[in-house]
Coordinates of C-alpha atoms in Angstrom, one line a residue:
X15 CA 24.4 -1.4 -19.5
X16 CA 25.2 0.0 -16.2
X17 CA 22.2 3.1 -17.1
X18 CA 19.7 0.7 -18.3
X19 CA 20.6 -1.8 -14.6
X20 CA 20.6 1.7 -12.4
X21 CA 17.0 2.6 -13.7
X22 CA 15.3 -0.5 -13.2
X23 CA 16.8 -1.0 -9.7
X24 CA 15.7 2.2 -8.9
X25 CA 12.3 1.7 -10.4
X26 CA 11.7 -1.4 -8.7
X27 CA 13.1 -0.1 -5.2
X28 CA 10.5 2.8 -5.5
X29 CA 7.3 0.7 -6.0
X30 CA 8.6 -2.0 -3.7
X31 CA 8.5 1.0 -1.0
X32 CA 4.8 1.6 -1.0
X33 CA 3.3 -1.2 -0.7
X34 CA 0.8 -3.7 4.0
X35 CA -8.2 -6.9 20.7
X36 CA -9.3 -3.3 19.7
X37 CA -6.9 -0.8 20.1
X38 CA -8.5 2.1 22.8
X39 CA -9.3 5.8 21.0
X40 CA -8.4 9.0 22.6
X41 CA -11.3 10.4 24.6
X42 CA -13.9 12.1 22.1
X43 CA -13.3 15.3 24.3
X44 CA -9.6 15.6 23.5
X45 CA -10.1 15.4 19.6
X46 CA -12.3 18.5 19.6
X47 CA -10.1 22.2 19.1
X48 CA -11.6 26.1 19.8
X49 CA -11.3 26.9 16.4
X50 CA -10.7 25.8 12.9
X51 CA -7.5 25.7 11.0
X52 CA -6.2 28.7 8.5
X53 CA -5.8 27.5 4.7
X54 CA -3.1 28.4 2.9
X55 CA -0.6 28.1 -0.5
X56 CA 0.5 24.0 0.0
X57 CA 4.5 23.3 0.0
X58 CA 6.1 24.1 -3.2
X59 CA 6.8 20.6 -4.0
X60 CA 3.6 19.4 -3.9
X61 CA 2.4 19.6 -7.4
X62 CA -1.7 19.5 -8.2
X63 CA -1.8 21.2 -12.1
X64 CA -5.3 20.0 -12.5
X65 CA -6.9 21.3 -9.3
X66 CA -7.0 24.1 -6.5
X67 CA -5.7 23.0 -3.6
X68 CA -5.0 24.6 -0.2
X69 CA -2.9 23.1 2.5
X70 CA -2.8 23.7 6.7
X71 CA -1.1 22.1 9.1
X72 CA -3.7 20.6 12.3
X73 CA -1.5 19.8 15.7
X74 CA -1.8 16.6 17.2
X75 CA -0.4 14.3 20.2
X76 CA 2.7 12.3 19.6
X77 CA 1.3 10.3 21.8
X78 CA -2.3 9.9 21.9
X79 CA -2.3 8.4 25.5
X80 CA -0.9 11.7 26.6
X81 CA -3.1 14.6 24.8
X82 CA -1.6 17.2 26.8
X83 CA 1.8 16.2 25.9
X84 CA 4.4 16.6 22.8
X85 CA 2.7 17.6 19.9
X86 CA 3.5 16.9 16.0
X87 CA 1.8 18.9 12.9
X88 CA 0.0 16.9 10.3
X89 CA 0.0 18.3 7.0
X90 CA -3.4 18.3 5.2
X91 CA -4.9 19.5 1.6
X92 CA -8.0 20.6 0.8
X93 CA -10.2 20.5 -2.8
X94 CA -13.2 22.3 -2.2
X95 CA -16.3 21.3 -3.3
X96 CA -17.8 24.4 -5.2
X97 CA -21.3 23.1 -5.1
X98 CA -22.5 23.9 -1.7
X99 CA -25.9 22.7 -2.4
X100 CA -24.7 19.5 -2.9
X101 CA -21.6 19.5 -0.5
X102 CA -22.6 16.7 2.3
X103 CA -18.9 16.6 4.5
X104 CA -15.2 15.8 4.1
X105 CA -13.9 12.7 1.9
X106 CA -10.2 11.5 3.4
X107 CA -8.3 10.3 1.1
X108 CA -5.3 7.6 1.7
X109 CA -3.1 6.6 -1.6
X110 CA -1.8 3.6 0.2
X111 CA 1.8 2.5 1.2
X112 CA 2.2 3.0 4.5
X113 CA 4.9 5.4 3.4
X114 CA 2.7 7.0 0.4
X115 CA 2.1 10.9 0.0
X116 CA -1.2 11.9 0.3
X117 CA -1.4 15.9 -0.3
X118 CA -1.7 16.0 -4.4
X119 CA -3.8 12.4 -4.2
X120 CA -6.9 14.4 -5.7
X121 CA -4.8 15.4 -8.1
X122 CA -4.1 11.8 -9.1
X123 CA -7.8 11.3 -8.6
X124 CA -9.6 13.7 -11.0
X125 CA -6.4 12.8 -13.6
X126 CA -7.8 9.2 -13.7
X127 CA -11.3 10.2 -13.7
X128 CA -12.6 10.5 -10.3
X129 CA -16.5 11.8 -11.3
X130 CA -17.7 15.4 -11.4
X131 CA -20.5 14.2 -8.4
X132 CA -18.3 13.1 -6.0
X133 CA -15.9 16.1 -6.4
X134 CA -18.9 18.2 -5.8
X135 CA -20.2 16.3 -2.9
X136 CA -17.0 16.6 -0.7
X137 CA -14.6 19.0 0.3
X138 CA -11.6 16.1 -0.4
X139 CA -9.3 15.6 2.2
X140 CA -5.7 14.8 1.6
X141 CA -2.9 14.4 4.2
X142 CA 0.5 13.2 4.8
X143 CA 0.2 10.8 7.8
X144 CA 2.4 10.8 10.5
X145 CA 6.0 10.4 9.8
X146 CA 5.3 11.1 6.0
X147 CA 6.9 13.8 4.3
X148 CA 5.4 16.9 5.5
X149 CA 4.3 15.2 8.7
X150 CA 7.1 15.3 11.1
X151 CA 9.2 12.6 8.8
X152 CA 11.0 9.6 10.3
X153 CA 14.1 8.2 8.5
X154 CA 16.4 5.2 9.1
X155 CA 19.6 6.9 7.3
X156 CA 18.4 4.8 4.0
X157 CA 21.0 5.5 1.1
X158 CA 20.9 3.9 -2.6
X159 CA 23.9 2.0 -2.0
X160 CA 23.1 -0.7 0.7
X161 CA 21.9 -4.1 -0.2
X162 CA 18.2 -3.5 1.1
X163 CA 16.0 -3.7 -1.7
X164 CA 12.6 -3.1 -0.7
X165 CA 9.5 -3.3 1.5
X166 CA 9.0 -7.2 -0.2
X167 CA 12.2 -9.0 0.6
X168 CA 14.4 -11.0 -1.9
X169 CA 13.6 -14.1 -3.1
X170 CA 15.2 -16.8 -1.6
X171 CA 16.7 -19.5 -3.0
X172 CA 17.6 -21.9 -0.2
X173 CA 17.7 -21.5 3.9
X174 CA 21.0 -19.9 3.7
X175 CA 19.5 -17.0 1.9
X176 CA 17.1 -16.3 4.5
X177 CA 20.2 -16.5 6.9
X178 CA 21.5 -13.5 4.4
X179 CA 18.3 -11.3 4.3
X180 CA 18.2 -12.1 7.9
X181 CA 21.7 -10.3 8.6
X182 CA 20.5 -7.5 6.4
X183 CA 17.3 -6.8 8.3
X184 CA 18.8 -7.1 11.2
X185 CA 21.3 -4.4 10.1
X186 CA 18.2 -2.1 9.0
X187 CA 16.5 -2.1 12.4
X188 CA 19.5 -1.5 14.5
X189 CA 20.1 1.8 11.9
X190 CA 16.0 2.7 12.4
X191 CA 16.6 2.4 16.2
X192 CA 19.8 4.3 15.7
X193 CA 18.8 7.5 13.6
X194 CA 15.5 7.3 16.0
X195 CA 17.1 10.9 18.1
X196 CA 13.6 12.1 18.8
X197 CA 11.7 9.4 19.8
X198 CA 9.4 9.3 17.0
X199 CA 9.5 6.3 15.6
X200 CA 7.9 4.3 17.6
X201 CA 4.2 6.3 17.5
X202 CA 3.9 5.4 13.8
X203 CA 1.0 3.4 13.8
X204 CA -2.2 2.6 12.0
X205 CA -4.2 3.2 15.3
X206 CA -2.9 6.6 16.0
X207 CA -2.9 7.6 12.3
X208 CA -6.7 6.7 12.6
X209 CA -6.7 8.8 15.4
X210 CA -4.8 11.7 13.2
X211 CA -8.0 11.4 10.9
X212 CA -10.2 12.2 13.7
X213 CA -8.3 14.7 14.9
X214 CA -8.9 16.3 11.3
X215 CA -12.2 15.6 11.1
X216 CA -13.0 17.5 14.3
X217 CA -10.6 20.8 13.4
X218 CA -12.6 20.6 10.4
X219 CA -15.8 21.3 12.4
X220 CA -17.2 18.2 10.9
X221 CA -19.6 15.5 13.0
X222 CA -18.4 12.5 10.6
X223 CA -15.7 12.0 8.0
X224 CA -16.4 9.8 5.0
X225 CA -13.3 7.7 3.5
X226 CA -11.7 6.6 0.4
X227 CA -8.3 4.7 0.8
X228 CA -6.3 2.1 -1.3
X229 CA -3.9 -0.5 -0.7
X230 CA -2.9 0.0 2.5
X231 CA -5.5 3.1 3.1
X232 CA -8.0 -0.2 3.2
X233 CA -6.1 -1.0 6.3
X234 CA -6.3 2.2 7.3
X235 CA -9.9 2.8 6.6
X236 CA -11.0 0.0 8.7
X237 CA -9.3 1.1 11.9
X238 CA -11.3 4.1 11.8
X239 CA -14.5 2.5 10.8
X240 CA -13.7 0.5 13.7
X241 CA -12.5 3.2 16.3
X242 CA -14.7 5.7 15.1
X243 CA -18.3 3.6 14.2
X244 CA -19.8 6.5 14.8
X245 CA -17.8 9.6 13.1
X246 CA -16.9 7.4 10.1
X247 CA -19.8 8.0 7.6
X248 CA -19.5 6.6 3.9
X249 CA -15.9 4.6 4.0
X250 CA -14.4 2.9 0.8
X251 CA -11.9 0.4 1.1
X252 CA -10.3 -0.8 -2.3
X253 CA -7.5 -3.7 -2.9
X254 CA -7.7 -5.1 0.7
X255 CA -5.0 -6.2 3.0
X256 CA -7.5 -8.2 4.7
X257 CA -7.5 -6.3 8.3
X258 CA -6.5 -3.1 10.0
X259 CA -2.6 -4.3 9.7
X260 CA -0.3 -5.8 7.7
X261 CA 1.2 -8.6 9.0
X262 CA 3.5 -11.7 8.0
X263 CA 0.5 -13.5 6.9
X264 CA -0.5 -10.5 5.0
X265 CA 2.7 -10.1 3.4
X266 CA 2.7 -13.5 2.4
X267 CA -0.3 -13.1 0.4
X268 CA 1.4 -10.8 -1.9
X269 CA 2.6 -14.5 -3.6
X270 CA -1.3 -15.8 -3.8
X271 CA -2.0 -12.3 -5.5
X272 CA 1.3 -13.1 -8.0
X273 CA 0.2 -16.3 -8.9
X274 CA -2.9 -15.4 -9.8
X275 CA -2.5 -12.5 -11.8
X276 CA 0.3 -14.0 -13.6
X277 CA -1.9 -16.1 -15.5
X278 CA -3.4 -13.2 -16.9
X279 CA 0.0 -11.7 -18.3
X280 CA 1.0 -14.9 -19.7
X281 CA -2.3 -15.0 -21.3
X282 CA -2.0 -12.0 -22.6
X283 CA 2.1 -12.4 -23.5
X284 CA 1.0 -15.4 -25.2
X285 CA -1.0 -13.8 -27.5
X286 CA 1.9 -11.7 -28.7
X287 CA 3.9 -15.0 -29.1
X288 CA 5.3 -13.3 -32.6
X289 CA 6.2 -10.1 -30.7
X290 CA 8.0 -11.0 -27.8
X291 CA 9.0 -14.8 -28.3
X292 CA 8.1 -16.0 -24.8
X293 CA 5.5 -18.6 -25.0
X294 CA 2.8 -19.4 -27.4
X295 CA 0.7 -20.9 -24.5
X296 CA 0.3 -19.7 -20.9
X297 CA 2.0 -22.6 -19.8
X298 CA 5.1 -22.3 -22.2
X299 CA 5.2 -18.2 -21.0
X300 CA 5.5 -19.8 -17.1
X301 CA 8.5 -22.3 -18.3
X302 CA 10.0 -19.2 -19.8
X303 CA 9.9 -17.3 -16.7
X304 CA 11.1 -20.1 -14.1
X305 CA 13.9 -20.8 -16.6
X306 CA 15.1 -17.3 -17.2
X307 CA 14.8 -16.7 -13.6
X308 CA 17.2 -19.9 -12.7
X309 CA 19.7 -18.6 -14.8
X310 CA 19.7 -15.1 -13.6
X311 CA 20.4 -16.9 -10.4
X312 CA 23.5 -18.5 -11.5
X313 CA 25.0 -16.1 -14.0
X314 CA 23.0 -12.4 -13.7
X315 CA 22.8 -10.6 -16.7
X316 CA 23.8 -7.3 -16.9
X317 CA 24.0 -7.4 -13.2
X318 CA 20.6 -8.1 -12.9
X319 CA 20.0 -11.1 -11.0
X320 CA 17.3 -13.5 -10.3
X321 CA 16.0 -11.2 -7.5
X322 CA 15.6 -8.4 -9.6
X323 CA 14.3 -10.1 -12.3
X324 CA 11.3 -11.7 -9.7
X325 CA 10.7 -8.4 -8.2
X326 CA 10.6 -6.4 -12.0
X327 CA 8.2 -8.7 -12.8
X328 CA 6.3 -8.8 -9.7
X329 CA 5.8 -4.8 -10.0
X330 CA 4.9 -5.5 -13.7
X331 CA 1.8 -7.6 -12.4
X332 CA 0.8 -4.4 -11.4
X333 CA -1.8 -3.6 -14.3
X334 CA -2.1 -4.4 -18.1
X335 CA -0.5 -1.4 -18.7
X336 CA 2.7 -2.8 -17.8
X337 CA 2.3 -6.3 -19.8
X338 CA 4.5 -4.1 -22.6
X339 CA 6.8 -2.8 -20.8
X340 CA 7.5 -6.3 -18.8
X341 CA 7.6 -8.6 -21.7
X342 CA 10.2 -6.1 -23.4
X343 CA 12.8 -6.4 -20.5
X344 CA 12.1 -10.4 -20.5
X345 CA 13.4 -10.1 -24.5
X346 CA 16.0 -8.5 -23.6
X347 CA 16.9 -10.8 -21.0
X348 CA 16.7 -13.5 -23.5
X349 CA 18.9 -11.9 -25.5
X350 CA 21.4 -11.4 -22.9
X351 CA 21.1 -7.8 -22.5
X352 CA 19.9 -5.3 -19.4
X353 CA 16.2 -4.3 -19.9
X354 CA 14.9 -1.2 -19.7
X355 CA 12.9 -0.9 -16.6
X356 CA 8.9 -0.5 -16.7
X357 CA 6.6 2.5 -16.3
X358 CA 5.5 2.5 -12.3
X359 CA 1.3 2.0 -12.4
X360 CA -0.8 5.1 -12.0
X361 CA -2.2 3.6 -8.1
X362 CA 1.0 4.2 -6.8
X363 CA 1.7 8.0 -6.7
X364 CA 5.1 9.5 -5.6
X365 CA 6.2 10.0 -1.9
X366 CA 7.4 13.8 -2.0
X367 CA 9.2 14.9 1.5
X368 CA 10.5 18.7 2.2
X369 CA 13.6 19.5 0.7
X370 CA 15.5 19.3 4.0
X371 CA 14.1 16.1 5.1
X372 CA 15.3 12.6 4.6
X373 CA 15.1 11.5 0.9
X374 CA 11.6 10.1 -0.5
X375 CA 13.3 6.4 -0.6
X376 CA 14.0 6.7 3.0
X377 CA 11.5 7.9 4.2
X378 CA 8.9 5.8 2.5
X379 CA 10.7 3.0 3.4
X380 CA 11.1 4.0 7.4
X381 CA 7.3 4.7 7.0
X382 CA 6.2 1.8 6.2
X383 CA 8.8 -0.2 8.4
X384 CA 7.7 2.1 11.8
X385 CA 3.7 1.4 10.8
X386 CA 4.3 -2.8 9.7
X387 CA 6.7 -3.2 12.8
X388 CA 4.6 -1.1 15.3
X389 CA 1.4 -2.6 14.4
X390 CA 1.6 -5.7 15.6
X391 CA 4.6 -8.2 17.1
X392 CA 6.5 -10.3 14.5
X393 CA 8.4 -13.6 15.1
X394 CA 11.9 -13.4 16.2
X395 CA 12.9 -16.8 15.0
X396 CA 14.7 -16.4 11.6
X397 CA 13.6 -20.3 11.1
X398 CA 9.9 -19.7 11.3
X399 CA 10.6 -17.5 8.4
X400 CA 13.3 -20.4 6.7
X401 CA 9.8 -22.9 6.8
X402 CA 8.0 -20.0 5.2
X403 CA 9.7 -19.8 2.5
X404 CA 10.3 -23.6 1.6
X405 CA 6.3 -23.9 1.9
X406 CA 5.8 -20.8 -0.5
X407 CA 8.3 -21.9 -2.7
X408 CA 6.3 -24.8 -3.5
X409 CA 3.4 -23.6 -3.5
X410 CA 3.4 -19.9 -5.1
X411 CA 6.5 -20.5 -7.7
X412 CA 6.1 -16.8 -8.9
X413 CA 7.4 -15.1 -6.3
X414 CA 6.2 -16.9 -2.6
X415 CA 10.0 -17.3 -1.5
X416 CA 10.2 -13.5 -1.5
X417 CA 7.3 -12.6 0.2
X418 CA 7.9 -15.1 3.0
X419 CA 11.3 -13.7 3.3
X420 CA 12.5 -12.2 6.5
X421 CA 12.0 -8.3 7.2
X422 CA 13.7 -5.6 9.6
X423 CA 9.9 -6.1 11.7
X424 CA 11.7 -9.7 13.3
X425 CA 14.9 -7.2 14.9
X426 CA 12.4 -4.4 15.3
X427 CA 13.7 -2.5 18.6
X428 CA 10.6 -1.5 19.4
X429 CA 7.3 -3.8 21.1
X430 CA 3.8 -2.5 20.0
X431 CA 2.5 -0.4 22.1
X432 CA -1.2 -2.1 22.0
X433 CA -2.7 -4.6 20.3
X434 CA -3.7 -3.9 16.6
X435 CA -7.0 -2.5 15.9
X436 CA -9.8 -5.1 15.8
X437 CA -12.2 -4.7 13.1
X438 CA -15.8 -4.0 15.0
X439 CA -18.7 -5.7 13.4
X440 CA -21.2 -3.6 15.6
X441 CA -21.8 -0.4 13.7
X442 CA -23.6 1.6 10.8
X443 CA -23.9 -0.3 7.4
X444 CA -21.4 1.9 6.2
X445 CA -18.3 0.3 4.9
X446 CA -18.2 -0.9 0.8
X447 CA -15.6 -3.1 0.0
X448 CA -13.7 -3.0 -3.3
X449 CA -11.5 -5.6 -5.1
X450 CA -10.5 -6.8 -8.4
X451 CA -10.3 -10.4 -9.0
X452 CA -6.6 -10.6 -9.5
X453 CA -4.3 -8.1 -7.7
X454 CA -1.2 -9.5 -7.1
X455 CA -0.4 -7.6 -4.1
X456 CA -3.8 -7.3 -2.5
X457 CA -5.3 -10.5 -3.7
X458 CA -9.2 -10.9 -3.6
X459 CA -8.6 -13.1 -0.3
X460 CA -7.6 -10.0 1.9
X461 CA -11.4 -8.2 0.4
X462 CA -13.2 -11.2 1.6
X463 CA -11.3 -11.5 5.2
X464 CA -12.4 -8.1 5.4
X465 CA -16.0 -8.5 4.3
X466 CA -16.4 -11.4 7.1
X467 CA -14.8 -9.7 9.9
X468 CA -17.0 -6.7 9.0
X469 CA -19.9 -9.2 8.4
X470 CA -23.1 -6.7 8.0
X471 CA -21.3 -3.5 8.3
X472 CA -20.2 -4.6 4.7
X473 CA -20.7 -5.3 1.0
X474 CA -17.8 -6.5 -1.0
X475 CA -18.1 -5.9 -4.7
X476 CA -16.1 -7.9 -6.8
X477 CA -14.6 -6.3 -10.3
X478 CA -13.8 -9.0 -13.1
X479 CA -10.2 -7.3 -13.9
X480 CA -6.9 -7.9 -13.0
X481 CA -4.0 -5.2 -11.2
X482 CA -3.7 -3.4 -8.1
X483 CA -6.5 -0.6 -7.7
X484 CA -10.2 -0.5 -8.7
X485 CA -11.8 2.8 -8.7
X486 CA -12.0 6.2 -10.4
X487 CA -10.0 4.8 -13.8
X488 CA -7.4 2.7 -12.4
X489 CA -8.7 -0.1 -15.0
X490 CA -12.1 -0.6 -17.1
X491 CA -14.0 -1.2 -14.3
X492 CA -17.7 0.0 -15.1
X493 CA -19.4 -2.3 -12.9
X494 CA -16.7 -0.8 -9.7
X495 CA -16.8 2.6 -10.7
X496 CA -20.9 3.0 -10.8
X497 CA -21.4 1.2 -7.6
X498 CA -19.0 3.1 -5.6
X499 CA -20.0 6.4 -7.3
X500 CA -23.5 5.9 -6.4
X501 CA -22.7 4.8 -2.7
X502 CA -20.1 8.1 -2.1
X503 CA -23.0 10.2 -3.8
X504 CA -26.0 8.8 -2.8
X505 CA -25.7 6.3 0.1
X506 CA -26.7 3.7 -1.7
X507 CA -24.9 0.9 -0.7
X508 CA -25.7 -2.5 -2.6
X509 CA -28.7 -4.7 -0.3
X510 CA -26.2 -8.3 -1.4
X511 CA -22.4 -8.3 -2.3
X512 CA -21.8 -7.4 -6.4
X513 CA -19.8 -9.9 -8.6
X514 CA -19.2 -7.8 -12.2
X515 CA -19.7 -9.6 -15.3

């Protein structure tokens, strides 16, 4: 029992870790080196069976308002095109997080299915960003034995359980602020990791740098589409957090994204009604989960509790994939024992870190702590975040009294250092926008935010499917898959938004 608790904490704790006025650019002189970089063997523990890939390491400011002063190495792959004819430039790649690994990405890629064309169009860029594994990483002093659970907070039940998440993020950023000896911490941010990718681009000897990023990378993607206009060439931005920053309104959409894919699991558990034994309708599936998360509340099972169970079922949302594996550990629930825990989904990749460095839970969680906090200022008042989650638990029952929660960002030592990055609507018609109907952490909202602030910079197309990641085989997405193949290849990007059939 204790085994079968163990792994699914630990599974859910690892996928709850990577998860979401214009800032001013370095001066375009500054980003340009005398020479290029050396490739090399990559780190030992980045593992890429299905393709070739070198690594380098490409200097860069600490702080890019001082160019000339303390410099940190960025980490970068490389999967050469081997078609020069049909080479056209460097594709950056961004898994998501921020926190997420980015080196054996093409590896990831060309397992799911990424097409011959645009392998042989770009030499495909992957990097650890700043604070990230092999990039200089940042740590808190995270172990597996504290009552911080994840990136999403817990669900909470009532206004005193905010008060108790509240005590515990407050914990988390006076530890941060604590283990923060060098002074890094603080110059994690989606700006200057957008002005890492530049940085790349030019030791690369390239004029522009095309983009493909997920998840978070959507953030990512825009702040250099919007910082960079003119070195960002073709940029792909797929399962949108809806700007170039997550934020407490973009946290809080996680429970718009759960409540709508959930319909399609209980759907789909419904269906299997003789199988499982939770619901023969939607509806009845949605009584079965409110009930058996009530009583997990009162008297856990197994030790897991109603917090687990919310957040095991939230990462289970992740894809059809996971319906199994999810409706299983309900079962056993029912039953009254432990469930195993489920698969993690193929978008999010593992976070590996040098052996010496902090662990991969820590650091991906002080990643994506350092970039959420930095990014943008978050309120201080624990009872803005108490009406939060009263509203959300009305109004999202799946899981909006988590995601409205409190996080480390309200104690967060540090103010940002500049406003986040605004999206620029003046630019090349370069940016394609990519989003599934239902993704319950980056619900279709956060693709249309970003196609209006974009407004004709952009095309959103809109995939009739249902997880978290669109392109090159995360689902059956033919529609997705041909439209954003023939843009990366071609240029074509559609004249109207695309809604798949």
């Amino acid at each position: 029992m204790r085994g079968r608790r163990s792994l699914l904490r630990a599974t859910v704790l690892a996928l709850l870790a990577g998860l979401t006025g214009a800032a001013v650019a370095a001066p375009a002189g500054a980003a340009e080196p005398a020479a290029g970089p050396e490739w090399g063997p990559c780190p030992a523990d980045v593992v890429a069976p299905l393709v070739a890939l070198q690594c380098t390491q490409i200097p860069v400011p600490l702080d890019h308002g001082s160019p000339d002063g303390a410099q940190i190495t960025i980490t970068v792959s490389r999967l050469a095109s081997t078609k020069p004819e049909k080479r056209r430039g460097i594709l950056i790649l961004n898994p998501g997080g921020p926190g997420g690994s980015g080196l054996a990405f093409a590896n990831d890629l060309v397992k799911r299915g990424l097409p011959a064309s645009v392998q042989d169009s770009y030499d495909i860029i992957g990097f650890d960003t700043r604070g990230v594994g092999h990039s200089d990483p940042v740590s808190c002093g995270f172990t597996t034995d504290q009552d911080y659970i994840g990136n999403i907070p817990p669900y909470a039940a009532d206004d005193a359980a905010v008060l108790r998440t509240a005590e515990v993020a407050r914990e988390v950023a006076q530890r941060c602020a604590a283990n923060d000896r060098n002074g890094h911490l603080r110059h994690v941010t989606t700006a200057n990791v957008a002005r890492d990718m530049d940085r790349i681009r030019a030791a690369l000897g390239e004029e522009k740098a095309s983009f493909l990023g997920f998840s978070y990378g959507s953030a990512l993607g825009a702040a250099y589409a919007s910082l960079f206009p003119d070195r960002s060439d073709r940029v792909v931005l797929d399962s949108n957090v809806g700007d170039t920053h997550l934020d407490p309104d973009g946290i809080r959409r996680y429970a718009l994204g759960a409540e709508e894919t959930f319909g399609d699991f209980a759907r789909w558990a419904a269906d299997r009604h003789g199988t499982y034994g939770l619901g023969a309708t939607p509806e009845e599936v949605r009584q079965t989960y409110l009930r058996l998360a009530a009583r997990l509340d009162d008297r856990p099972s197994g030790g897991v509790d109603g917090r687990m169970f919310r957040a095991a079922t939230f990462v289970g949302l992740y894809g059809p994939t996971l319906y199994g594996s999810t409706a299983a550990a309900w079962q056993s629930l029912l039953s009254g024992d432990a469930p195993p825990a489920p698969a993690p989904p193929a978008s999010v990749p593992p976070a590996p870190v040098p052996p010496a460095g902090p662990s991969p839970q820590d650091n991906a969680y002080t990643a994506f702590l350092a970039t959420t906090c930095n990014d943008v200022a978050w309120p201080r008042d624990v009872a803005v975040y108490q009406r939060a989650v009263a509203q959300d638990r009305e109004r999202f029952p799946v899981y909006g009294a988590a995601s409205a929660n409190v996080l480390p960002c309200a104690f967060w030592p540090y103010e940002p250092a500049e406003p986040p990055v605004r999206v620029l609507a003046e630019g090349p018609a370069n940016v394609l926008i990519v989003q599934n109907r239902h993704d319950p952490v980056t619900p279709l909202r956060g693709g249309e935010l970003l196609r209006e602030k974009f407004g004709d910079r952009a095309r959103l197309v809109v995939e009739n499917g249902s997880g978290h990641g669109v392109y090159a085989g995360v689902g059956d997405t033919p529609c997705a898959l041909g439209v954003t193949t023939s843009y990366l290849v071609d240029g074509t990007l559609p004249p109207d938004d695309v809604v798949c059939r």
